């Protein structure tokens, strides 16, 4: 509202020099904020800023300063952050358990390959915890700013990080199946056949799709997104990012089916099947929200139930499945030693039940022992060295 040389906000309760505001491109918006896109201040109620001749403000409160009470999004965000914190600790415990080596290092099966699932679990839990804590200020600020940007960025990172954890778990399962076969028969799996070539290109394809999903959704300008710009939140980059996440998921499924074909496993591991089905919920939600603004998780007015039930919860459950399997399953080296001991015990048992060839004849009949035969007691005659015809000298 303008009156001569003054501009008003807060229903006319506050007034500002119109010449100074226009000189520095300040605009009074209907939500009672004054901004020129480089700085933004509140101008209502008890927030009474003063503009001076050089365009700066004093006694001002920034638009991204938390001024409202905590709401549902923030409360549930704290709960989610605590859960992710617990998952972070459990991931470290799992890394300590499965990252140890009890056998000599093998060039074909590197120790770091077994650790990658837990590395990605740690990353997922860390970014989820940060996103949960930053959600506290999303509903408390008058205009979305830094807090909302950090909240949305780390929330989006949880999907590619969780997909990577599931992928590495699937790849490591296949690698261990190969390792068990090689340990039993070194020549069982060649390193120059079609199977090895497929396993070489699978990670490249997965991480290509996963990186493209990360790049398109995260590495971009975030100020328009913080303002809930509908044209940006549902643009082609977010739509393509969600599709690439689905392609990364499909790559994981196909890699798992190929591994089952080559390693002749009787049934699919429950941890892979369940985690893939759970994370598919988050992928579907991402696809839907990138095309439909009304359910977008990046919208300021979005219902917290959407982002927590369809966004955070699938990630929490998928990581929980991976960690539970890590708690139930033994260290790979220890399991390999156990299988070796079983094979050795079986071989010893088979050897002990085989008939003794020394104690059987040509047709399997038992030979008579020389101990049961009568021994000759008569000694051969000795030579008479003395000429007196002595015999049987002792």
Tab-separated table of C-alpha atoms in Angstrom:
chain	number	residue	atom	x	y	z
A	1	UNK	CA	0.000	0.000	0.000
A	2	UNK	CA	1.415	3.415	-1.005
A	3	UNK	CA	0.620	6.949	0.185
A	4	UNK	CA	2.668	9.772	-1.326
A	5	UNK	CA	6.264	9.160	-0.277
A	6	UNK	CA	5.476	6.159	1.925
A	7	UNK	CA	4.869	2.444	1.464
A	8	UNK	CA	2.938	0.485	4.094
A	9	UNK	CA	2.886	-3.065	5.396
A	10	UNK	CA	1.033	-5.023	8.080
A	11	UNK	CA	-2.287	-3.438	7.153
A	12	UNK	CA	-0.906	0.085	7.294
A	13	UNK	CA	0.650	-0.266	10.758
A	14	UNK	CA	4.210	0.113	9.444
A	15	UNK	CA	5.453	2.603	6.871
A	16	UNK	CA	8.688	2.906	4.872
A	17	UNK	CA	10.310	5.517	2.678
A	18	UNK	CA	9.130	4.723	-0.839
A	19	UNK	CA	12.107	6.450	-2.513
A	20	UNK	CA	14.665	4.365	-0.627
A	21	UNK	CA	12.802	1.112	-1.242
A	22	UNK	CA	12.467	1.766	-4.964
A	23	UNK	CA	16.115	2.841	-5.238
A	24	UNK	CA	17.274	-0.547	-3.954
A	25	UNK	CA	14.506	-2.555	-5.638
A	26	UNK	CA	12.764	-3.519	-2.426
A	27	UNK	CA	9.206	-4.789	-2.754
A	28	UNK	CA	6.609	-5.198	0.001
A	29	UNK	CA	4.898	-8.554	-0.507
A	30	UNK	CA	1.392	-9.562	0.625
A	31	UNK	CA	2.860	-11.827	3.318
A	32	UNK	CA	4.280	-8.671	4.996
A	33	UNK	CA	7.888	-9.232	3.999
A	34	UNK	CA	10.215	-6.805	2.243
A	35	UNK	CA	12.723	-8.265	-0.174
A	36	UNK	CA	14.883	-7.496	-3.201
A	37	UNK	CA	15.968	-11.159	-3.622
A	38	UNK	CA	19.322	-10.441	-1.951
A	39	UNK	CA	17.903	-9.696	1.492
A	40	UNK	CA	14.512	-10.265	3.057
A	41	UNK	CA	13.105	-8.889	6.345
A	42	UNK	CA	9.865	-9.314	8.270
A	43	UNK	CA	7.603	-6.277	8.598
A	44	UNK	CA	4.586	-7.126	10.756
A	45	UNK	CA	3.616	-7.310	14.409
A	46	UNK	CA	6.609	-6.898	16.676
A	47	UNK	CA	9.083	-7.061	13.783
A	48	UNK	CA	9.621	-3.403	12.932
A	49	UNK	CA	12.670	-2.897	10.698
A	50	UNK	CA	14.089	0.473	9.692
A	51	UNK	CA	15.665	1.163	6.304
A	52	UNK	CA	18.391	3.795	6.020
A	53	UNK	CA	19.692	5.788	3.068
A	54	UNK	CA	22.246	3.187	1.866
A	55	UNK	CA	19.579	0.491	1.592
A	56	UNK	CA	20.615	-1.494	4.672
A	57	UNK	CA	18.390	-2.423	7.602
A	58	UNK	CA	18.696	-2.293	11.350
A	59	UNK	CA	16.446	-3.786	14.016
A	60	UNK	CA	15.429	-6.320	11.353
A	61	UNK	CA	14.596	-10.030	11.428
A	62	UNK	CA	15.422	-12.211	8.434
A	63	UNK	CA	12.634	-14.025	6.649
A	64	UNK	CA	14.270	-17.429	7.286
A	65	UNK	CA	14.533	-16.844	11.043
A	66	UNK	CA	12.397	-19.327	13.046
A	67	UNK	CA	9.574	-17.249	14.509
A	68	UNK	CA	6.747	-19.782	14.709
A	69	UNK	CA	6.215	-22.644	17.185
A	70	UNK	CA	7.293	-26.141	16.202
A	71	UNK	CA	4.718	-28.089	14.210
A	72	UNK	CA	3.992	-31.646	13.095
A	73	UNK	CA	6.711	-31.722	10.448
A	74	UNK	CA	9.356	-30.700	12.974
A	75	UNK	CA	8.194	-33.115	15.701
A	76	UNK	CA	8.092	-36.095	13.357
A	77	UNK	CA	11.388	-34.926	11.866
A	78	UNK	CA	13.049	-35.181	15.284
A	79	UNK	CA	11.661	-38.701	15.712
A	80	UNK	CA	12.948	-39.668	12.265
A	81	UNK	CA	16.361	-38.163	13.057
A	82	UNK	CA	16.583	-40.209	16.262
A	83	UNK	CA	15.698	-43.394	14.369
A	84	UNK	CA	18.340	-42.639	11.750
A	85	UNK	CA	20.807	-42.020	14.568
A	86	UNK	CA	20.118	-45.502	15.948
A	87	UNK	CA	20.552	-46.964	12.449
A	88	UNK	CA	23.864	-45.125	12.174
A	89	UNK	CA	25.162	-46.799	15.331
A	90	UNK	CA	23.942	-50.212	14.179
A	91	UNK	CA	25.627	-49.661	10.806
A	92	UNK	CA	28.930	-49.047	12.551
A	93	UNK	CA	28.455	-52.241	14.573
A	94	UNK	CA	27.698	-54.217	11.397
A	95	UNK	CA	30.761	-52.745	9.685
A	96	UNK	CA	32.920	-53.813	12.615
A	97	UNK	CA	31.511	-57.352	12.439
A	98	UNK	CA	31.568	-57.968	8.700
A	99	UNK	CA	34.565	-55.794	7.871
A	100	UNK	CA	37.022	-58.009	9.744
A	101	UNK	CA	39.224	-60.518	7.928
A	102	UNK	CA	40.043	-63.996	9.261
A	103	UNK	CA	41.647	-65.390	6.106
A	104	UNK	CA	44.551	-64.277	3.911
A	105	UNK	CA	43.657	-61.523	1.447
A	106	UNK	CA	42.536	-62.631	-2.014
A	107	UNK	CA	42.917	-60.484	-5.095
A	108	UNK	CA	39.729	-61.908	-6.578
A	109	UNK	CA	37.609	-61.158	-3.490
A	110	UNK	CA	38.714	-57.928	-1.860
A	111	UNK	CA	37.856	-57.065	1.712
A	112	UNK	CA	36.555	-53.606	0.787
A	113	UNK	CA	33.837	-55.245	-1.331
A	114	UNK	CA	32.270	-56.683	1.823
A	115	UNK	CA	32.364	-53.301	3.538
A	116	UNK	CA	30.586	-51.232	0.904
A	117	UNK	CA	27.019	-52.187	1.960
A	118	UNK	CA	27.739	-50.883	5.446
A	119	UNK	CA	29.459	-47.755	4.131
A	120	UNK	CA	26.285	-46.881	2.216
A	121	UNK	CA	24.137	-47.680	5.253
A	122	UNK	CA	26.244	-45.210	7.249
A	123	UNK	CA	25.847	-42.550	4.539
A	124	UNK	CA	22.086	-43.108	4.304
A	125	UNK	CA	21.603	-42.925	8.067
A	126	UNK	CA	23.770	-39.799	8.300
A	127	UNK	CA	21.946	-37.796	5.612
A	128	UNK	CA	18.584	-38.986	6.947
A	129	UNK	CA	19.490	-37.785	10.427
A	130	UNK	CA	20.555	-34.357	9.109
A	131	UNK	CA	17.370	-34.051	7.076
A	132	UNK	CA	15.237	-34.934	10.093
A	133	UNK	CA	16.842	-32.337	12.341
A	134	UNK	CA	16.671	-29.582	9.715
A	135	UNK	CA	12.939	-30.297	9.307
A	136	UNK	CA	12.403	-28.627	12.681
A	137	UNK	CA	12.763	-25.117	11.221
A	138	UNK	CA	10.872	-25.711	7.967
A	139	UNK	CA	7.490	-24.863	9.504
A	140	UNK	CA	8.892	-22.341	11.966
A	141	UNK	CA	10.216	-19.860	9.409
A	142	UNK	CA	7.981	-17.261	7.765
A	143	UNK	CA	9.585	-17.746	4.333
A	144	UNK	CA	11.359	-20.959	3.359
A	145	UNK	CA	15.114	-20.524	3.174
A	146	UNK	CA	18.305	-22.283	4.225
A	147	UNK	CA	16.648	-24.723	6.632
A	148	UNK	CA	14.171	-25.890	3.998
A	149	UNK	CA	16.887	-26.229	1.361
A	150	UNK	CA	19.040	-28.423	3.616
A	151	UNK	CA	15.997	-30.440	4.643
A	152	UNK	CA	14.942	-31.145	1.060
A	153	UNK	CA	18.484	-31.789	-0.232
A	154	UNK	CA	19.384	-34.371	2.413
A	155	UNK	CA	15.931	-35.922	2.117
A	156	UNK	CA	16.445	-36.468	-1.614
A	157	UNK	CA	19.954	-37.893	-1.070
A	158	UNK	CA	18.516	-40.701	1.085
A	159	UNK	CA	17.081	-42.421	-2.008
A	160	UNK	CA	20.265	-42.842	-4.132
A	161	UNK	CA	22.226	-43.677	-0.969
A	162	UNK	CA	19.716	-46.351	0.064
A	163	UNK	CA	19.613	-47.754	-3.470
A	164	UNK	CA	23.409	-48.015	-3.374
A	165	UNK	CA	23.247	-49.910	-0.067
A	166	UNK	CA	20.745	-52.381	-1.548
A	167	UNK	CA	22.832	-52.752	-4.697
A	168	UNK	CA	26.034	-53.453	-2.760
A	169	UNK	CA	24.205	-55.953	-0.562
A	170	UNK	CA	22.962	-57.750	-3.692
A	171	UNK	CA	26.367	-57.654	-5.368
A	172	UNK	CA	28.106	-58.873	-2.217
A	173	UNK	CA	25.665	-61.773	-1.889
A	174	UNK	CA	26.486	-62.866	-5.448
A	175	UNK	CA	30.206	-62.421	-4.797
A	176	UNK	CA	30.036	-64.636	-1.732
A	177	UNK	CA	28.175	-67.333	-3.673
A	178	UNK	CA	31.006	-67.264	-6.192
A	179	UNK	CA	33.589	-67.325	-3.416
A	180	UNK	CA	32.020	-70.397	-1.831
A	181	UNK	CA	32.053	-72.195	-5.172
A	182	UNK	CA	35.680	-71.262	-5.857
A	183	UNK	CA	36.716	-72.349	-2.372
A	184	UNK	CA	35.184	-75.762	-3.004
A	185	UNK	CA	36.451	-76.093	-6.577
A	186	UNK	CA	38.955	-73.508	-7.801
A	187	UNK	CA	38.113	-74.118	-11.479
A	188	UNK	CA	34.336	-73.923	-11.075
A	189	UNK	CA	33.955	-70.288	-12.217
A	190	UNK	CA	36.186	-68.842	-14.883
A	191	UNK	CA	37.172	-65.181	-14.983
A	192	UNK	CA	36.911	-64.739	-18.755
A	193	UNK	CA	33.439	-66.109	-19.463
A	194	UNK	CA	30.123	-64.333	-20.126
A	195	UNK	CA	29.224	-64.375	-16.426
A	196	UNK	CA	32.333	-62.418	-15.429
A	197	UNK	CA	31.802	-59.883	-18.225
A	198	UNK	CA	28.210	-59.282	-17.140
A	199	UNK	CA	29.289	-58.803	-13.525
A	200	UNK	CA	31.898	-56.296	-14.681
A	201	UNK	CA	29.399	-54.056	-16.488
A	202	UNK	CA	26.511	-54.321	-14.011
A	203	UNK	CA	27.989	-51.915	-11.411
A	204	UNK	CA	28.872	-49.406	-14.117
A	205	UNK	CA	25.291	-49.389	-15.367
A	206	UNK	CA	23.777	-49.134	-11.895
A	207	UNK	CA	25.993	-46.294	-10.710
A	208	UNK	CA	25.450	-44.446	-13.989
A	209	UNK	CA	21.684	-44.426	-13.432
A	210	UNK	CA	22.066	-43.659	-9.735
A	211	UNK	CA	24.484	-40.777	-10.336
A	212	UNK	CA	22.223	-39.273	-12.996
A	213	UNK	CA	19.358	-39.401	-10.510
A	214	UNK	CA	21.522	-37.648	-7.913
A	215	UNK	CA	22.875	-35.097	-10.377
A	216	UNK	CA	19.506	-34.067	-11.812
A	217	UNK	CA	17.724	-33.721	-8.474
A	218	UNK	CA	20.448	-32.371	-6.172
A	219	UNK	CA	23.015	-30.384	-8.153
A	220	UNK	CA	20.820	-27.470	-9.181
A	221	UNK	CA	19.578	-24.015	-8.069
A	222	UNK	CA	17.479	-24.416	-4.936
A	223	UNK	CA	16.077	-20.945	-4.219
A	224	UNK	CA	13.110	-21.362	-6.619
A	225	UNK	CA	12.414	-24.755	-5.050
A	226	UNK	CA	12.424	-23.240	-1.561
A	227	UNK	CA	9.727	-20.824	-2.756
A	228	UNK	CA	7.592	-23.800	-3.880
A	229	UNK	CA	7.673	-22.773	-7.528
A	230	UNK	CA	5.360	-25.241	-9.258
A	231	UNK	CA	7.166	-24.957	-12.599
A	232	UNK	CA	10.485	-25.933	-10.990
A	233	UNK	CA	9.283	-28.647	-8.611
A	234	UNK	CA	7.654	-30.550	-11.469
A	235	UNK	CA	10.167	-29.738	-14.192
A	236	UNK	CA	11.895	-32.196	-16.516
A	237	UNK	CA	14.945	-32.606	-14.291
A	238	UNK	CA	12.970	-33.948	-11.334
A	239	UNK	CA	10.931	-36.166	-13.628
A	240	UNK	CA	14.038	-37.599	-15.306
A	241	UNK	CA	15.700	-38.066	-11.915
A	242	UNK	CA	12.810	-40.181	-10.653
A	243	UNK	CA	12.886	-42.305	-13.817
A	244	UNK	CA	16.632	-42.918	-13.457
A	245	UNK	CA	16.023	-44.115	-9.891
A	246	UNK	CA	13.586	-46.664	-11.269
A	247	UNK	CA	16.159	-47.774	-13.862
A	248	UNK	CA	18.753	-48.240	-11.094
A	249	UNK	CA	16.216	-50.369	-9.192
A	250	UNK	CA	15.522	-52.470	-12.294
A	251	UNK	CA	19.271	-52.959	-12.804
A	252	UNK	CA	19.538	-54.345	-9.274
A	253	UNK	CA	16.651	-56.756	-9.847
A	254	UNK	CA	18.110	-58.017	-13.134
A	255	UNK	CA	21.572	-58.439	-11.584
A	256	UNK	CA	20.048	-60.489	-8.786
A	257	UNK	CA	18.196	-62.766	-11.231
A	258	UNK	CA	21.368	-63.264	-13.300
A	259	UNK	CA	23.336	-64.185	-10.169
A	260	UNK	CA	20.698	-66.738	-9.173
A	261	UNK	CA	20.900	-68.251	-12.663
A	262	UNK	CA	24.671	-68.675	-12.621
A	263	UNK	CA	25.135	-69.708	-8.993
A	264	UNK	CA	22.163	-72.095	-8.932
A	265	UNK	CA	20.708	-70.884	-5.643
A	266	UNK	CA	17.559	-72.687	-4.571
A	267	UNK	CA	15.668	-69.586	-3.417
A	268	UNK	CA	16.045	-65.825	-3.377
A	269	UNK	CA	17.552	-64.313	-0.199
A	270	UNK	CA	14.740	-62.728	1.819
A	271	UNK	CA	16.817	-59.630	2.597
A	272	UNK	CA	17.165	-58.709	-1.095
A	273	UNK	CA	13.528	-59.344	-2.000
A	274	UNK	CA	12.088	-57.418	0.947
A	275	UNK	CA	14.422	-54.425	0.679
A	276	UNK	CA	13.765	-54.094	-3.077
A	277	UNK	CA	9.997	-54.170	-2.570
A	278	UNK	CA	10.130	-51.629	0.257
A	279	UNK	CA	12.291	-49.076	-1.556
A	280	UNK	CA	10.017	-49.364	-4.599
A	281	UNK	CA	7.404	-47.451	-2.561
A	282	UNK	CA	9.754	-44.475	-2.243
A	283	UNK	CA	10.624	-44.625	-5.955
A	284	UNK	CA	6.935	-44.647	-6.908
A	285	UNK	CA	6.296	-41.685	-4.603
A	286	UNK	CA	9.165	-39.761	-6.201
A	287	UNK	CA	7.784	-40.414	-9.658
A	288	UNK	CA	4.284	-39.372	-8.643
A	289	UNK	CA	5.387	-36.186	-6.867
A	290	UNK	CA	7.593	-35.123	-9.782
A	291	UNK	CA	4.549	-35.171	-12.087
A	292	UNK	CA	1.835	-34.128	-9.610
A	293	UNK	CA	2.438	-30.903	-7.692
A	294	UNK	CA	-0.351	-31.572	-5.174
A	295	UNK	CA	1.542	-34.486	-3.582
A	296	UNK	CA	5.056	-33.120	-4.063
A	297	UNK	CA	7.287	-33.567	-1.027
A	298	UNK	CA	9.069	-30.313	-1.921
A	299	UNK	CA	5.931	-28.198	-1.570
A	300	UNK	CA	5.728	-25.931	1.487
A	301	UNK	CA	2.095	-26.870	2.077
A	302	UNK	CA	2.764	-30.591	1.635
A	303	UNK	CA	1.120	-32.867	4.164
A	304	UNK	CA	3.786	-34.289	6.520
A	305	UNK	CA	2.182	-37.723	6.176
A	306	UNK	CA	3.320	-37.875	2.552
A	307	UNK	CA	6.975	-37.138	3.146
A	308	UNK	CA	7.316	-39.304	6.254
A	309	UNK	CA	5.144	-42.316	5.389
A	310	UNK	CA	6.067	-42.529	1.716
A	311	UNK	CA	9.440	-40.806	1.827
A	312	UNK	CA	11.350	-41.539	5.032
A	313	UNK	CA	9.671	-44.747	6.195
A	314	UNK	CA	10.612	-46.922	3.183
A	315	UNK	CA	14.258	-45.873	3.558
A	316	UNK	CA	14.211	-46.621	7.293
A	317	UNK	CA	12.650	-50.044	6.737
A	318	UNK	CA	15.016	-50.960	3.883
A	319	UNK	CA	18.100	-50.065	5.928
A	320	UNK	CA	16.629	-51.931	8.907
A	321	UNK	CA	16.279	-55.077	6.768
A	322	UNK	CA	19.921	-54.828	5.685
A	323	UNK	CA	21.107	-54.314	9.259
A	324	UNK	CA	18.966	-57.166	10.594
A	325	UNK	CA	20.444	-59.510	8.012
A	326	UNK	CA	23.897	-58.312	9.028
A	327	UNK	CA	23.102	-59.111	12.645
A	328	UNK	CA	21.802	-62.606	11.837
A	329	UNK	CA	24.441	-63.635	9.314
A	330	UNK	CA	28.035	-64.510	10.281
A	331	UNK	CA	31.202	-62.936	8.999
A	332	UNK	CA	31.990	-64.268	5.521
A	333	UNK	CA	35.444	-65.538	6.444
A	334	UNK	CA	34.078	-67.347	9.484
A	335	UNK	CA	31.303	-68.883	7.391
A	336	UNK	CA	33.861	-70.006	4.818
A	337	UNK	CA	35.953	-71.638	7.559
A	338	UNK	CA	32.859	-73.406	8.857
A	339	UNK	CA	32.058	-74.795	5.413
A	340	UNK	CA	35.658	-75.969	5.047
A	341	UNK	CA	35.469	-77.789	8.382
A	342	UNK	CA	32.242	-79.488	7.272
A	343	UNK	CA	33.865	-80.691	4.051
A	344	UNK	CA	36.930	-81.947	5.935
A	345	UNK	CA	34.767	-83.775	8.471
A	346	UNK	CA	32.706	-85.365	5.689
A	347	UNK	CA	35.848	-86.473	3.862
A	348	UNK	CA	37.315	-87.964	7.046
A	349	UNK	CA	34.101	-89.871	7.662
A	350	UNK	CA	34.134	-91.262	4.136
A	351	UNK	CA	37.765	-92.296	4.482
A	352	UNK	CA	37.098	-94.053	7.775
A	353	UNK	CA	34.284	-96.155	6.285
A	354	UNK	CA	36.368	-97.396	3.322
A	355	UNK	CA	37.623	-101.051	3.646
A	356	UNK	CA	41.335	-101.577	4.348
A	357	UNK	CA	42.987	-103.035	1.217
A	358	UNK	CA	45.852	-104.581	3.197
A	359	UNK	CA	43.458	-106.754	5.194
A	360	UNK	CA	41.479	-108.060	2.203
A	361	UNK	CA	42.374	-110.420	-0.572
A	362	UNK	CA	42.013	-110.100	-4.282
A	363	UNK	CA	38.293	-110.915	-4.188
A	364	UNK	CA	37.561	-109.094	-0.983
A	365	UNK	CA	38.100	-112.126	1.334
A	366	UNK	CA	39.957	-111.512	4.527
A	367	UNK	CA	43.518	-112.745	4.580
A	368	UNK	CA	44.798	-114.891	7.387
A	369	UNK	CA	47.156	-113.124	9.692
A	370	UNK	CA	50.693	-114.354	9.949
A	371	UNK	CA	50.355	-114.080	13.709
A	372	UNK	CA	47.847	-116.976	13.694
A	373	UNK	CA	50.195	-119.294	11.849
A	374	UNK	CA	52.486	-121.638	13.761
A	375	UNK	CA	56.027	-120.526	13.899
A	376	UNK	CA	58.951	-122.799	13.248
A	377	UNK	CA	60.911	-123.488	16.371
A	378	UNK	CA	63.724	-125.536	14.831
A	379	UNK	CA	66.690	-123.477	13.878
A	380	UNK	CA	68.907	-124.360	10.948
A	381	UNK	CA	72.049	-126.369	11.906
A	382	UNK	CA	75.034	-124.353	12.832
A	383	UNK	CA	78.543	-124.890	11.464
A	384	UNK	CA	80.935	-126.841	13.712
A	385	UNK	CA	83.797	-124.481	14.270
A	386	UNK	CA	85.224	-126.460	17.177
A	387	UNK	CA	85.331	-129.850	15.634
A	388	UNK	CA	83.530	-131.501	18.497
A	389	UNK	CA	80.186	-131.763	16.647
A	390	UNK	CA	78.350	-129.160	18.818
A	391	UNK	CA	74.846	-128.380	17.749
A	392	UNK	CA	72.283	-125.787	18.552
A	393	UNK	CA	74.672	-123.410	20.138
A	394	UNK	CA	73.014	-120.447	21.620
